[in-house]
């Protein structure tokens, strides 16, 4: 049986109306002859207060022994709430206990650590924090599709099982039995970029949005072994166009999250990360800063900071460097461009200086790199030589090189780590807490 979700009832339910709602109890308080139940169905941060009077036929037999976690369906009248922070509450006329929850329900009122909650991933979406994270995650996904659809991009579905080796993107999980089944070694994809280039070179503007996998032993608060990536790719586009897209994209997505997730964001701001709302507002309103890698290195050298990893032209920027640049130097999102060729993938467009390539990383406070992208090398001979120099087999990438022979055009794109975006928007410290079922080294439960 379907009934309106609590979000609608709380926002629009009229005083005096009779409604039926269903959900789980976040708490139950039984006072003398009256019970107060805090009901939630996961649709909103706020719950609906249900007041259950002793006139209910099952009051003594069932209602009085209800505890946290039980599932109920309630029909009653919405009345004005005397409590503050809530417009209406529900006077129960009928209360059906759909599923009881005994006393050993693990989510009693006290606060639990996020580490503990990960061990009960089957119940953790019922908590305020994780419920809010998943609602924000949903709106973020919706906003991503909306942005690209409105900009005329076509959503391209790239394979998860792949024979290609997206060189440089990361270590891959091998498919056991892949060789036998497919007649060639197969792996789990680390990126849909190369396939997205095929899409862009025929449909002009495409994007991918799906799972990717990295078999890296990265035990950090920003890395998962399975995560979602968003990879737009545009033909007839250079790095400036790419950078401009990344900036408009991030700002539009944050704007929609701000518009649709007010209550959840207020919760994150109060309980998880002070200032997260102000930061999102700031980003949605302010143009990003840009600088080249060489400028960034010069700034870092002048900073007078004692970094754990030395700063040196030619070495990749470490997370501590990225964070200093975006958090302290420019105090807003920063796009760093034109990285040394030696630390970037073979497919990036070579600058005339013969030392750098048209790569960009978008850095944001707290997270560091949220987007990595580049203009792609579309000149056949330059690309082929670069592949030779890196010891890549031209045969393996025959189709990729061929794209550069038939109507090759400048093109560019980027990859956004979806969980990093959700992490940034919610202020959650650990990426494992913004994905329903985290996969990390040594852990793949559920
Ligand atoms: P990092 O240097 O942070 O490990 P990367 O340079 O390996 O990232 P890319 O290959 O550029 O990452 O991937 C594109 C985007 O995907 C990154 O900007 C980041 O947002 C996200 N990303 C990369 N690796 C992971 C991971 N292991 N878990 C979650 N998100 C990731
Ligand atoms: Mn990167």
Short mmCIF file of C-alpha atoms and ligand atoms in Angstrom, two decimals:
data_model
loop_
_atom_site.label_atom_id
_atom_site.label_comp_id
_atom_site.label_asym_id
_atom_site.label_seq_id
_atom_site.Cartn_x
_atom_site.Cartn_y
_atom_site.Cartn_z
CA UNK A 1 0.00 0.00 0.00
CA UNK A 2 1.38 3.37 -0.93
CA UNK A 3 0.97 6.54 1.06
CA UNK A 4 2.53 10.00 0.81
CA UNK A 5 6.06 10.22 2.11
CA UNK A 6 6.71 12.13 5.29
CA UNK A 7 8.52 14.89 3.50
CA UNK A 8 5.28 15.82 1.73
CA UNK A 9 3.15 15.46 4.84
CA UNK A 10 5.50 17.65 6.87
CA UNK A 11 5.64 20.35 4.22
CA UNK A 12 2.11 20.33 2.84
CA UNK A 13 -0.21 18.30 5.09
CA UNK A 14 -3.12 20.45 6.17
CA UNK A 15 -4.20 20.72 9.75
CA UNK A 16 -7.42 18.73 10.15
CA UNK A 17 -6.62 16.35 7.29
CA UNK A 18 -6.68 12.60 7.81
CA UNK A 19 -3.54 10.90 6.55
CA UNK A 20 -1.93 7.51 6.58
CA UNK A 21 1.83 7.39 7.00
CA UNK A 22 4.31 4.60 7.50
CA UNK A 23 7.88 4.34 8.62
CA UNK A 24 10.24 3.42 11.44
CA UNK A 25 10.48 4.79 14.95
CA UNK A 26 13.53 6.90 15.65
CA UNK A 27 12.44 6.98 19.27
CA UNK A 28 9.47 6.08 21.41
CA UNK A 29 8.55 7.71 24.70
CA UNK A 30 5.76 6.27 26.77
CA UNK A 31 4.45 8.63 29.43
CA UNK A 32 1.44 8.22 31.65
CA UNK A 33 -1.35 7.11 29.34
CA UNK A 34 0.15 8.63 26.19
CA UNK A 35 2.91 7.64 23.81
CA UNK A 36 5.08 9.92 21.67
CA UNK A 37 6.63 8.32 18.64
CA UNK A 38 9.19 10.00 16.39
CA UNK A 39 8.44 8.53 12.96
CA UNK A 40 10.74 8.66 9.94
CA UNK A 41 10.55 7.09 6.49
CA UNK A 42 13.91 8.28 5.21
CA UNK A 43 12.45 10.98 2.97
CA UNK A 44 13.49 13.91 5.14
CA UNK A 45 15.69 14.92 8.03
CA UNK A 46 12.69 15.94 10.13
CA UNK A 47 10.48 13.19 11.54
CA UNK A 48 6.78 13.33 12.23
CA UNK A 49 5.73 13.28 15.85
CA UNK A 50 2.95 10.76 16.35
CA UNK A 51 0.89 11.08 19.52
CA UNK A 52 -0.72 7.76 20.38
CA UNK A 53 -3.62 7.97 22.87
CA UNK A 54 -4.81 5.13 25.12
CA UNK A 55 -8.05 4.88 23.12
CA UNK A 56 -6.20 2.90 20.45
CA UNK A 57 -7.53 -0.67 20.53
CA UNK A 58 -4.03 -2.11 20.71
CA UNK A 59 -2.63 0.58 23.02
CA UNK A 60 -1.87 -1.65 26.00
CA UNK A 61 -1.24 -4.82 24.02
CA UNK A 62 1.17 -3.38 21.41
CA UNK A 63 1.75 0.37 21.31
CA UNK A 64 3.10 0.74 24.83
CA UNK A 65 5.83 -1.75 24.18
CA UNK A 66 6.99 -0.20 20.89
CA UNK A 67 10.65 0.74 20.85
CA UNK A 68 13.15 2.37 18.52
CA UNK A 69 13.43 0.69 15.14
CA UNK A 70 9.90 -0.73 14.96
CA UNK A 71 7.93 -0.27 11.72
CA UNK A 72 4.40 1.11 11.94
CA UNK A 73 1.56 2.36 9.78
CA UNK A 74 -0.53 5.11 11.31
CA UNK A 75 -3.78 6.74 10.27
CA UNK A 76 -4.85 9.84 12.08
CA UNK A 77 -5.55 13.54 12.06
CA UNK A 78 -2.88 16.17 11.52
CA UNK A 79 -3.01 18.75 14.29
CA UNK A 80 -1.02 21.87 14.97
CA UNK A 81 2.06 20.99 16.92
CA UNK A 82 2.75 22.72 20.21
CA UNK A 83 6.39 21.64 19.95
CA UNK A 84 8.84 24.03 18.39
CA UNK A 85 10.48 23.31 15.05
CA UNK A 86 7.55 21.32 13.74
CA UNK A 87 4.41 22.61 12.11
CA UNK A 88 2.16 19.58 12.53
CA UNK A 89 1.96 16.35 14.43
CA UNK A 90 -0.25 13.31 14.01
CA UNK A 91 -2.94 12.18 16.47
CA UNK A 92 -3.12 8.48 15.85
CA UNK A 93 -6.62 7.00 15.31
CA UNK A 94 -5.31 3.65 14.19
CA UNK A 95 -1.83 2.25 14.59
CA UNK A 96 -0.72 -0.96 12.99
CA UNK A 97 2.56 -2.50 14.10
CA UNK A 98 4.04 -3.77 10.85
CA UNK A 99 7.33 -5.00 12.24
CA UNK A 100 8.54 -5.02 15.81
CA UNK A 101 12.15 -4.31 16.82
CA UNK A 102 13.40 -5.96 20.01
CA UNK A 103 15.60 -4.21 22.57
CA UNK A 104 18.82 -5.31 20.97
CA UNK A 105 18.21 -2.99 17.98
CA UNK A 106 21.68 -1.53 17.54
CA UNK A 107 20.65 2.06 16.83
CA UNK A 108 19.43 3.23 20.19
CA UNK A 109 19.39 6.97 20.86
CA UNK A 110 23.08 7.39 21.62
CA UNK A 111 25.57 8.55 18.99
CA UNK A 112 27.58 5.88 17.24
CA UNK A 113 30.94 6.23 15.57
CA UNK A 114 31.00 6.12 11.78
CA UNK A 115 33.42 3.19 12.01
CA UNK A 116 30.85 1.22 13.97
CA UNK A 117 28.05 2.21 11.60
CA UNK A 118 30.02 0.79 8.65
CA UNK A 119 29.82 -2.62 10.30
CA UNK A 120 26.02 -2.37 10.22
CA UNK A 121 25.62 -1.06 6.67
CA UNK A 122 22.21 -2.77 6.55
CA UNK A 123 20.91 -0.40 9.21
CA UNK A 124 23.04 2.71 8.97
CA UNK A 125 20.86 4.54 6.39
CA UNK A 126 18.32 4.82 9.20
CA UNK A 127 20.59 7.22 11.07
CA UNK A 128 20.18 10.95 10.58
CA UNK A 129 23.64 11.42 9.13
CA UNK A 130 23.77 8.57 6.65
CA UNK A 131 20.16 9.12 5.59
CA UNK A 132 21.05 12.74 4.84
CA UNK A 133 24.17 11.70 2.94
CA UNK A 134 22.18 9.40 0.69
CA UNK A 135 19.56 12.07 0.00
CA UNK A 136 22.29 14.55 -0.95
CA UNK A 137 23.93 11.86 -3.07
CA UNK A 138 20.66 11.35 -4.91
CA UNK A 139 20.17 15.05 -5.58
CA UNK A 140 23.79 15.33 -6.72
CA UNK A 141 23.23 12.53 -9.25
CA UNK A 142 20.05 14.18 -10.47
CA UNK A 143 21.81 17.55 -10.77
CA UNK A 144 24.65 15.99 -12.78
CA UNK A 145 22.27 14.47 -15.31
CA UNK A 146 20.26 17.67 -15.46
CA UNK A 147 23.30 19.82 -16.11
CA UNK A 148 24.60 17.71 -18.97
CA UNK A 149 21.19 17.05 -20.47
CA UNK A 150 20.42 20.77 -20.50
CA UNK A 151 23.79 21.45 -22.13
CA UNK A 152 23.00 18.97 -24.90
CA UNK A 153 25.32 16.13 -23.83
CA UNK A 154 24.44 12.52 -24.59
CA UNK A 155 24.80 10.01 -21.77
CA UNK A 156 27.10 7.26 -23.05
CA UNK A 157 27.19 3.89 -21.29
CA UNK A 158 30.75 2.64 -21.26
CA UNK A 159 31.63 -0.94 -20.33
CA UNK A 160 32.57 -2.11 -16.86
CA UNK A 161 34.32 -5.19 -18.22
CA UNK A 162 37.05 -3.99 -20.48
CA UNK A 163 39.86 -5.30 -22.62
CA UNK A 164 41.45 -1.88 -22.72
CA UNK A 165 43.97 -0.67 -20.23
CA UNK A 166 43.33 3.04 -19.57
CA UNK A 167 47.02 3.63 -19.17
CA UNK A 168 48.00 5.71 -16.21
CA UNK A 169 44.59 5.89 -14.57
CA UNK A 170 45.36 3.25 -11.98
CA UNK A 171 45.89 -0.38 -11.07
CA UNK A 172 43.21 -2.69 -12.44
CA UNK A 173 41.31 -5.69 -11.05
CA UNK A 174 41.83 -8.67 -13.34
CA UNK A 175 38.84 -10.83 -14.26
CA UNK A 176 39.52 -14.42 -13.38
CA UNK A 177 38.52 -16.58 -16.32
CA UNK A 178 38.32 -13.53 -18.58
CA UNK A 179 40.91 -14.86 -20.97
CA UNK A 180 39.11 -18.17 -21.30
CA UNK A 181 35.72 -16.57 -21.74
CA UNK A 182 36.49 -13.58 -23.92
CA UNK A 183 39.62 -14.84 -25.58
CA UNK A 184 41.67 -12.02 -24.12
CA UNK A 185 42.61 -10.71 -20.70
CA UNK A 186 39.87 -8.55 -19.23
CA UNK A 187 39.72 -6.22 -16.28
CA UNK A 188 37.34 -3.92 -14.43
CA UNK A 189 37.38 -0.45 -15.93
CA UNK A 190 39.33 2.35 -14.25
CA UNK A 191 37.86 5.04 -16.49
CA UNK A 192 35.49 5.39 -19.40
CA UNK A 193 37.52 8.16 -20.96
CA UNK A 194 38.93 6.41 -24.01
CA UNK A 195 35.47 5.16 -24.92
CA UNK A 196 34.03 8.61 -24.23
CA UNK A 197 36.48 9.99 -26.79
CA UNK A 198 34.88 7.67 -29.36
CA UNK A 199 31.53 9.11 -28.34
CA UNK A 200 32.67 12.73 -28.59
CA UNK A 201 34.24 12.21 -32.00
CA UNK A 202 30.88 11.30 -33.42
CA UNK A 203 28.25 12.82 -31.15
CA UNK A 204 30.18 15.97 -30.20
CA UNK A 205 29.27 16.11 -26.51
CA UNK A 206 28.90 13.01 -24.34
CA UNK A 207 29.26 12.07 -20.70
CA UNK A 208 29.60 8.85 -18.78
CA UNK A 209 28.28 8.32 -15.26
CA UNK A 210 28.95 4.94 -13.73
CA UNK A 211 31.14 2.77 -11.52
CA UNK A 212 34.91 2.48 -11.87
CA UNK A 213 37.43 0.39 -9.99
CA UNK A 214 41.00 0.85 -8.80
CA UNK A 215 43.05 -1.93 -7.29
CA UNK A 216 45.32 0.50 -5.47
CA UNK A 217 46.33 0.00 -1.91
CA UNK A 218 45.23 3.53 -0.98
CA UNK A 219 44.01 3.51 2.58
CA UNK A 220 43.00 7.15 2.74
CA UNK A 221 39.87 9.11 3.56
CA UNK A 222 39.56 10.02 -0.16
CA UNK A 223 40.01 6.70 -1.95
CA UNK A 224 37.68 3.78 -2.62
CA UNK A 225 38.37 0.64 -4.66
CA UNK A 226 34.94 1.05 -6.29
CA UNK A 227 33.63 4.52 -6.96
CA UNK A 228 31.51 6.39 -9.45
CA UNK A 229 32.93 8.71 -12.05
CA UNK A 230 31.43 11.35 -14.25
CA UNK A 231 33.38 11.84 -17.47
CA UNK A 232 32.23 14.44 -19.99
CA UNK A 233 34.06 14.66 -23.31
CA UNK A 234 33.66 17.38 -25.91
CA UNK A 235 34.80 17.58 -29.53
CA UNK A 236 36.00 20.88 -30.99
CA UNK A 237 37.14 21.88 -27.54
CA UNK A 238 40.45 22.91 -25.98
CA UNK A 239 41.61 23.06 -22.37
CA UNK A 240 40.05 26.49 -21.78
CA UNK A 241 36.67 25.15 -22.88
CA UNK A 242 37.16 22.13 -20.64
CA UNK A 243 38.05 24.27 -17.65
CA UNK A 244 35.05 26.47 -18.27
CA UNK A 245 32.76 23.43 -18.39
CA UNK A 246 34.18 22.02 -15.14
CA UNK A 247 33.58 25.30 -13.37
CA UNK A 248 30.02 25.80 -14.62
CA UNK A 249 29.28 22.17 -13.89
CA UNK A 250 30.46 22.21 -10.26
CA UNK A 251 28.70 25.47 -9.56
CA UNK A 252 25.40 24.26 -11.05
CA UNK A 253 25.51 21.00 -9.10
CA UNK A 254 26.26 22.75 -5.80
CA UNK A 255 23.51 25.26 -6.51
CA UNK A 256 20.95 22.51 -6.96
CA UNK A 257 22.09 20.73 -3.80
CA UNK A 258 21.74 24.00 -1.89
CA UNK A 259 18.27 24.55 -3.32
CA UNK A 260 16.96 21.05 -2.69
CA UNK A 261 18.74 19.81 0.42
CA UNK A 262 18.35 22.71 2.85
CA UNK A 263 17.46 20.66 5.94
CA UNK A 264 20.12 18.06 5.33
CA UNK A 265 22.79 20.70 4.74
CA UNK A 266 21.77 22.54 7.90
CA UNK A 267 22.31 19.29 9.78
CA UNK A 268 25.77 18.79 8.25
CA UNK A 269 26.66 22.37 9.07
CA UNK A 270 25.66 21.96 12.70
CA UNK A 271 26.89 18.42 13.40
CA UNK A 272 29.52 17.46 10.86
CA UNK A 273 31.44 20.39 9.43
CA UNK A 274 30.90 24.00 10.51
CA UNK A 275 30.72 26.33 7.54
CA UNK A 276 29.93 23.73 4.90
CA UNK A 277 26.88 25.67 3.70
CA UNK A 278 28.76 28.96 3.46
CA UNK A 279 31.50 27.22 1.48
CA UNK A 280 28.98 25.77 -0.98
CA UNK A 281 27.26 29.13 -1.36
CA UNK A 282 30.60 30.80 -1.95
CA UNK A 283 31.54 28.27 -4.62
CA UNK A 284 28.18 28.48 -6.35
CA UNK A 285 28.62 32.27 -6.61
CA UNK A 286 32.35 32.91 -7.18
CA UNK A 287 34.46 32.32 -10.28
CA UNK A 288 37.26 29.81 -9.74
CA UNK A 289 40.92 30.79 -9.68
CA UNK A 290 43.34 29.45 -12.33
CA UNK A 291 47.10 29.03 -12.41
CA UNK A 292 49.60 26.86 -14.22
CA UNK A 293 51.46 24.06 -12.50
CA UNK A 294 54.66 26.09 -12.79
CA UNK A 295 53.03 29.04 -11.02
CA UNK A 296 51.65 26.71 -8.37
CA UNK A 297 55.12 25.28 -7.72
CA UNK A 298 56.54 28.81 -7.43
CA UNK A 299 53.81 29.76 -4.94
CA UNK A 300 54.46 26.63 -2.89
CA UNK A 301 58.19 27.32 -2.84
CA UNK A 302 57.57 30.86 -1.61
CA UNK A 303 55.05 29.73 1.02
CA UNK A 304 57.65 29.19 3.69
CA UNK A 305 55.77 26.05 4.68
CA UNK A 306 57.54 22.97 5.86
CA UNK A 307 55.74 20.34 3.78
CA UNK A 308 56.19 16.64 4.43
CA UNK A 309 56.83 16.05 0.69
CA UNK A 310 59.31 18.40 -0.94
CA UNK A 311 58.04 20.76 -3.62
CA UNK A 312 59.95 20.46 -6.83
CA UNK A 313 59.17 21.24 -10.46
CA UNK A 314 58.52 17.90 -12.10
CA UNK A 315 57.09 16.11 -9.07
CA UNK A 316 53.34 15.57 -8.70
CA UNK A 317 51.50 17.82 -6.27
CA UNK A 318 50.72 16.00 -3.05
CA UNK A 319 47.47 16.37 -1.19
CA UNK A 320 49.10 18.72 1.36
CA UNK A 321 50.28 20.97 -1.50
CA UNK A 322 46.88 20.95 -3.17
CA UNK A 323 45.17 21.83 0.07
CA UNK A 324 47.53 24.69 0.86
CA UNK A 325 46.94 26.17 -2.59
CA UNK A 326 43.17 26.03 -2.47
CA UNK A 327 42.57 26.54 1.26
CA UNK A 328 45.21 29.10 2.12
CA UNK A 329 46.61 30.63 -1.02
CA UNK A 330 43.47 31.36 -3.07
CA UNK A 331 40.72 30.39 -0.58
CA UNK A 332 38.44 29.07 -3.31
CA UNK A 333 38.41 26.31 -5.92
CA UNK A 334 41.54 26.39 -8.00
CA UNK A 335 42.20 24.98 -11.45
CA UNK A 336 45.84 24.05 -11.96
CA UNK A 337 46.80 23.54 -15.62
CA UNK A 338 49.76 22.53 -17.77
CA UNK A 339 51.45 19.81 -15.74
CA UNK A 340 54.82 18.22 -16.62
CA UNK A 341 54.35 15.63 -19.34
CA UNK A 342 56.36 13.07 -17.40
CA UNK A 343 53.77 12.75 -14.60
CA UNK A 344 50.70 12.68 -16.84
CA UNK A 345 49.10 10.13 -19.15
CA UNK A 346 50.21 9.61 -22.74
CA UNK A 347 47.00 10.94 -24.30
CA UNK A 348 47.31 14.51 -23.08
CA UNK A 349 47.97 17.26 -25.63
CA UNK A 350 51.62 18.29 -25.72
CA UNK A 351 52.39 21.99 -25.33
CA UNK A 352 54.95 23.65 -27.59
CA UNK A 353 57.46 23.86 -24.73
CA UNK A 354 57.87 20.07 -25.09
CA UNK A 355 57.86 19.79 -21.30
CA UNK A 356 54.23 20.24 -20.28
CA UNK A 357 50.85 18.92 -21.35
CA UNK A 358 47.39 20.45 -21.40
CA UNK A 359 46.20 18.81 -18.21
CA UNK A 360 44.09 20.34 -15.47
CA UNK A 361 43.14 19.43 -11.93
CA UNK A 362 40.35 21.19 -10.08
CA UNK A 363 41.25 21.51 -6.41
CA UNK A 364 38.79 22.32 -3.66
CA UNK A 365 39.26 22.99 0.05
CA UNK A 366 39.34 19.94 2.38
CA UNK A 367 39.41 17.42 -0.48
CA UNK A 368 42.17 18.56 -2.80
CA UNK A 369 41.68 17.06 -6.27
CA UNK A 370 38.02 16.64 -7.16
CA UNK A 371 38.39 16.70 -10.96
CA UNK A 372 41.21 15.66 -13.26
CA UNK A 373 41.04 16.38 -16.97
CA UNK A 374 42.87 17.36 -20.12
CA UNK A 375 42.78 18.35 -23.72
CA UNK A 376 43.55 15.14 -25.62
CA UNK A 377 46.34 14.70 -28.13
CA UNK A 378 44.51 14.64 -31.46
CA UNK A 379 47.59 14.81 -33.73
CA UNK A 380 48.20 11.30 -34.94
CA UNK A 381 51.98 11.40 -35.23
CA UNK A 382 52.55 13.23 -31.98
CA UNK A 383 50.39 10.69 -30.16
CA UNK A 384 52.06 7.71 -31.81
CA UNK A 385 55.52 8.97 -30.87
CA UNK A 386 54.43 9.61 -27.33
CA UNK A 387 53.12 6.06 -27.09
CA UNK A 388 56.36 4.65 -28.42
CA UNK A 389 58.34 6.70 -25.94
CA UNK A 390 56.24 5.29 -23.09
CA UNK A 391 56.63 1.74 -24.36
CA UNK A 392 52.96 1.33 -25.29
CA UNK A 393 52.00 -1.10 -28.00
CA UNK A 394 50.50 0.69 -31.02
CA UNK A 395 48.57 -2.48 -31.85
CA UNK A 396 46.77 -2.42 -28.51
CA UNK A 397 45.56 1.12 -29.16
CA UNK A 398 45.00 0.75 -32.89
CA UNK A 399 41.44 2.06 -32.72
CA UNK A 400 42.50 4.97 -30.54
CA UNK A 401 45.15 5.99 -33.06
CA UNK A 402 42.73 5.49 -35.93
CA UNK A 403 40.38 8.04 -34.45
CA UNK A 404 43.22 10.48 -35.12
CA UNK A 405 43.29 9.59 -38.80
CA UNK A 406 39.66 10.09 -39.76
CA UNK A 407 38.38 13.55 -39.03
CA UNK A 408 40.43 14.12 -35.92
CA UNK A 409 39.56 17.29 -34.01
CA UNK A 410 40.75 18.92 -30.81
CA UNK A 411 38.78 17.47 -27.94
CA UNK A 412 38.87 17.56 -24.17
CA UNK A 413 37.17 16.20 -21.10
CA UNK A 414 37.52 15.47 -17.43
CA UNK A 415 36.75 12.95 -14.70
CA UNK A 416 34.94 13.85 -11.53
CA UNK A 417 34.97 11.48 -8.59
CA UNK A 418 31.30 11.39 -7.62
CA UNK A 419 31.97 10.40 -4.00
CA UNK A 420 34.47 13.24 -3.61
CA UNK A 421 31.77 15.64 -4.72
CA UNK A 422 29.33 14.19 -2.18
CA UNK A 423 32.03 14.29 0.47
CA UNK A 424 32.67 17.92 -0.28
CA UNK A 425 28.99 18.87 -0.26
CA UNK A 426 28.25 17.12 3.03
CA UNK A 427 31.48 17.81 4.90
CA UNK A 428 31.85 14.10 5.69
CA UNK A 429 35.44 13.39 6.70
CA UNK A 430 35.69 9.89 5.25
CA UNK A 431 34.71 8.86 1.72
CA UNK A 432 33.59 5.47 3.10
CA UNK A 433 30.63 7.20 4.69
CA UNK A 434 29.22 8.70 1.50
CA UNK A 435 28.80 5.43 -0.40
CA UNK A 436 26.22 2.81 0.62
CA UNK A 437 28.65 -0.12 0.57
CA UNK A 438 32.30 0.92 0.67
CA UNK A 439 34.93 -1.26 -0.99
CA UNK A 440 38.44 -0.59 0.27
CA UNK A 441 41.57 -2.69 0.78
CA UNK A 442 40.67 -5.53 3.14
CA UNK A 443 36.95 -4.81 3.18
CA UNK A 444 34.06 -5.76 0.90
CA UNK A 445 31.26 -6.72 3.27
CA UNK A 446 27.59 -6.58 2.21
P1 LIG B 1 44.23 10.93 -6.78
O1 LIG B 1 45.50 11.59 -7.20
O2 LIG B 1 43.41 11.73 -5.83
O3 LIG B 1 44.43 9.51 -6.32
P2 LIG B 1 43.84 10.37 -9.55
O4 LIG B 1 44.68 11.45 -10.12
O5 LIG B 1 44.35 8.98 -9.50
O6 LIG B 1 43.34 10.80 -8.09
P3 LIG B 1 42.05 10.41 -11.82
O7 LIG B 1 42.56 9.21 -12.48
O8 LIG B 1 42.39 11.74 -12.35
O9 LIG B 1 42.42 10.36 -10.26
O10 LIG B 1 40.46 10.22 -11.65
C1 LIG B 1 39.52 11.27 -11.82
C2 LIG B 1 38.83 11.62 -10.52
O11 LIG B 1 38.32 10.47 -9.89
C3 LIG B 1 39.72 12.25 -9.49
O12 LIG B 1 39.84 13.63 -9.71
C4 LIG B 1 38.99 11.95 -8.19
O13 LIG B 1 37.94 12.88 -7.99
C5 LIG B 1 38.36 10.62 -8.45
N1 LIG B 1 39.11 9.50 -7.89
C6 LIG B 1 40.27 8.98 -8.32
N2 LIG B 1 40.63 7.92 -7.61
C7 LIG B 1 39.65 7.72 -6.70
C8 LIG B 1 39.43 6.74 -5.69
N3 LIG B 1 40.29 5.75 -5.49
N4 LIG B 1 38.30 6.85 -4.94
C9 LIG B 1 37.42 7.84 -5.16
N5 LIG B 1 37.56 8.78 -6.11
C10 LIG B 1 38.66 8.73 -6.87
MN1 LIG B 2 43.98 13.04 -11.43
#
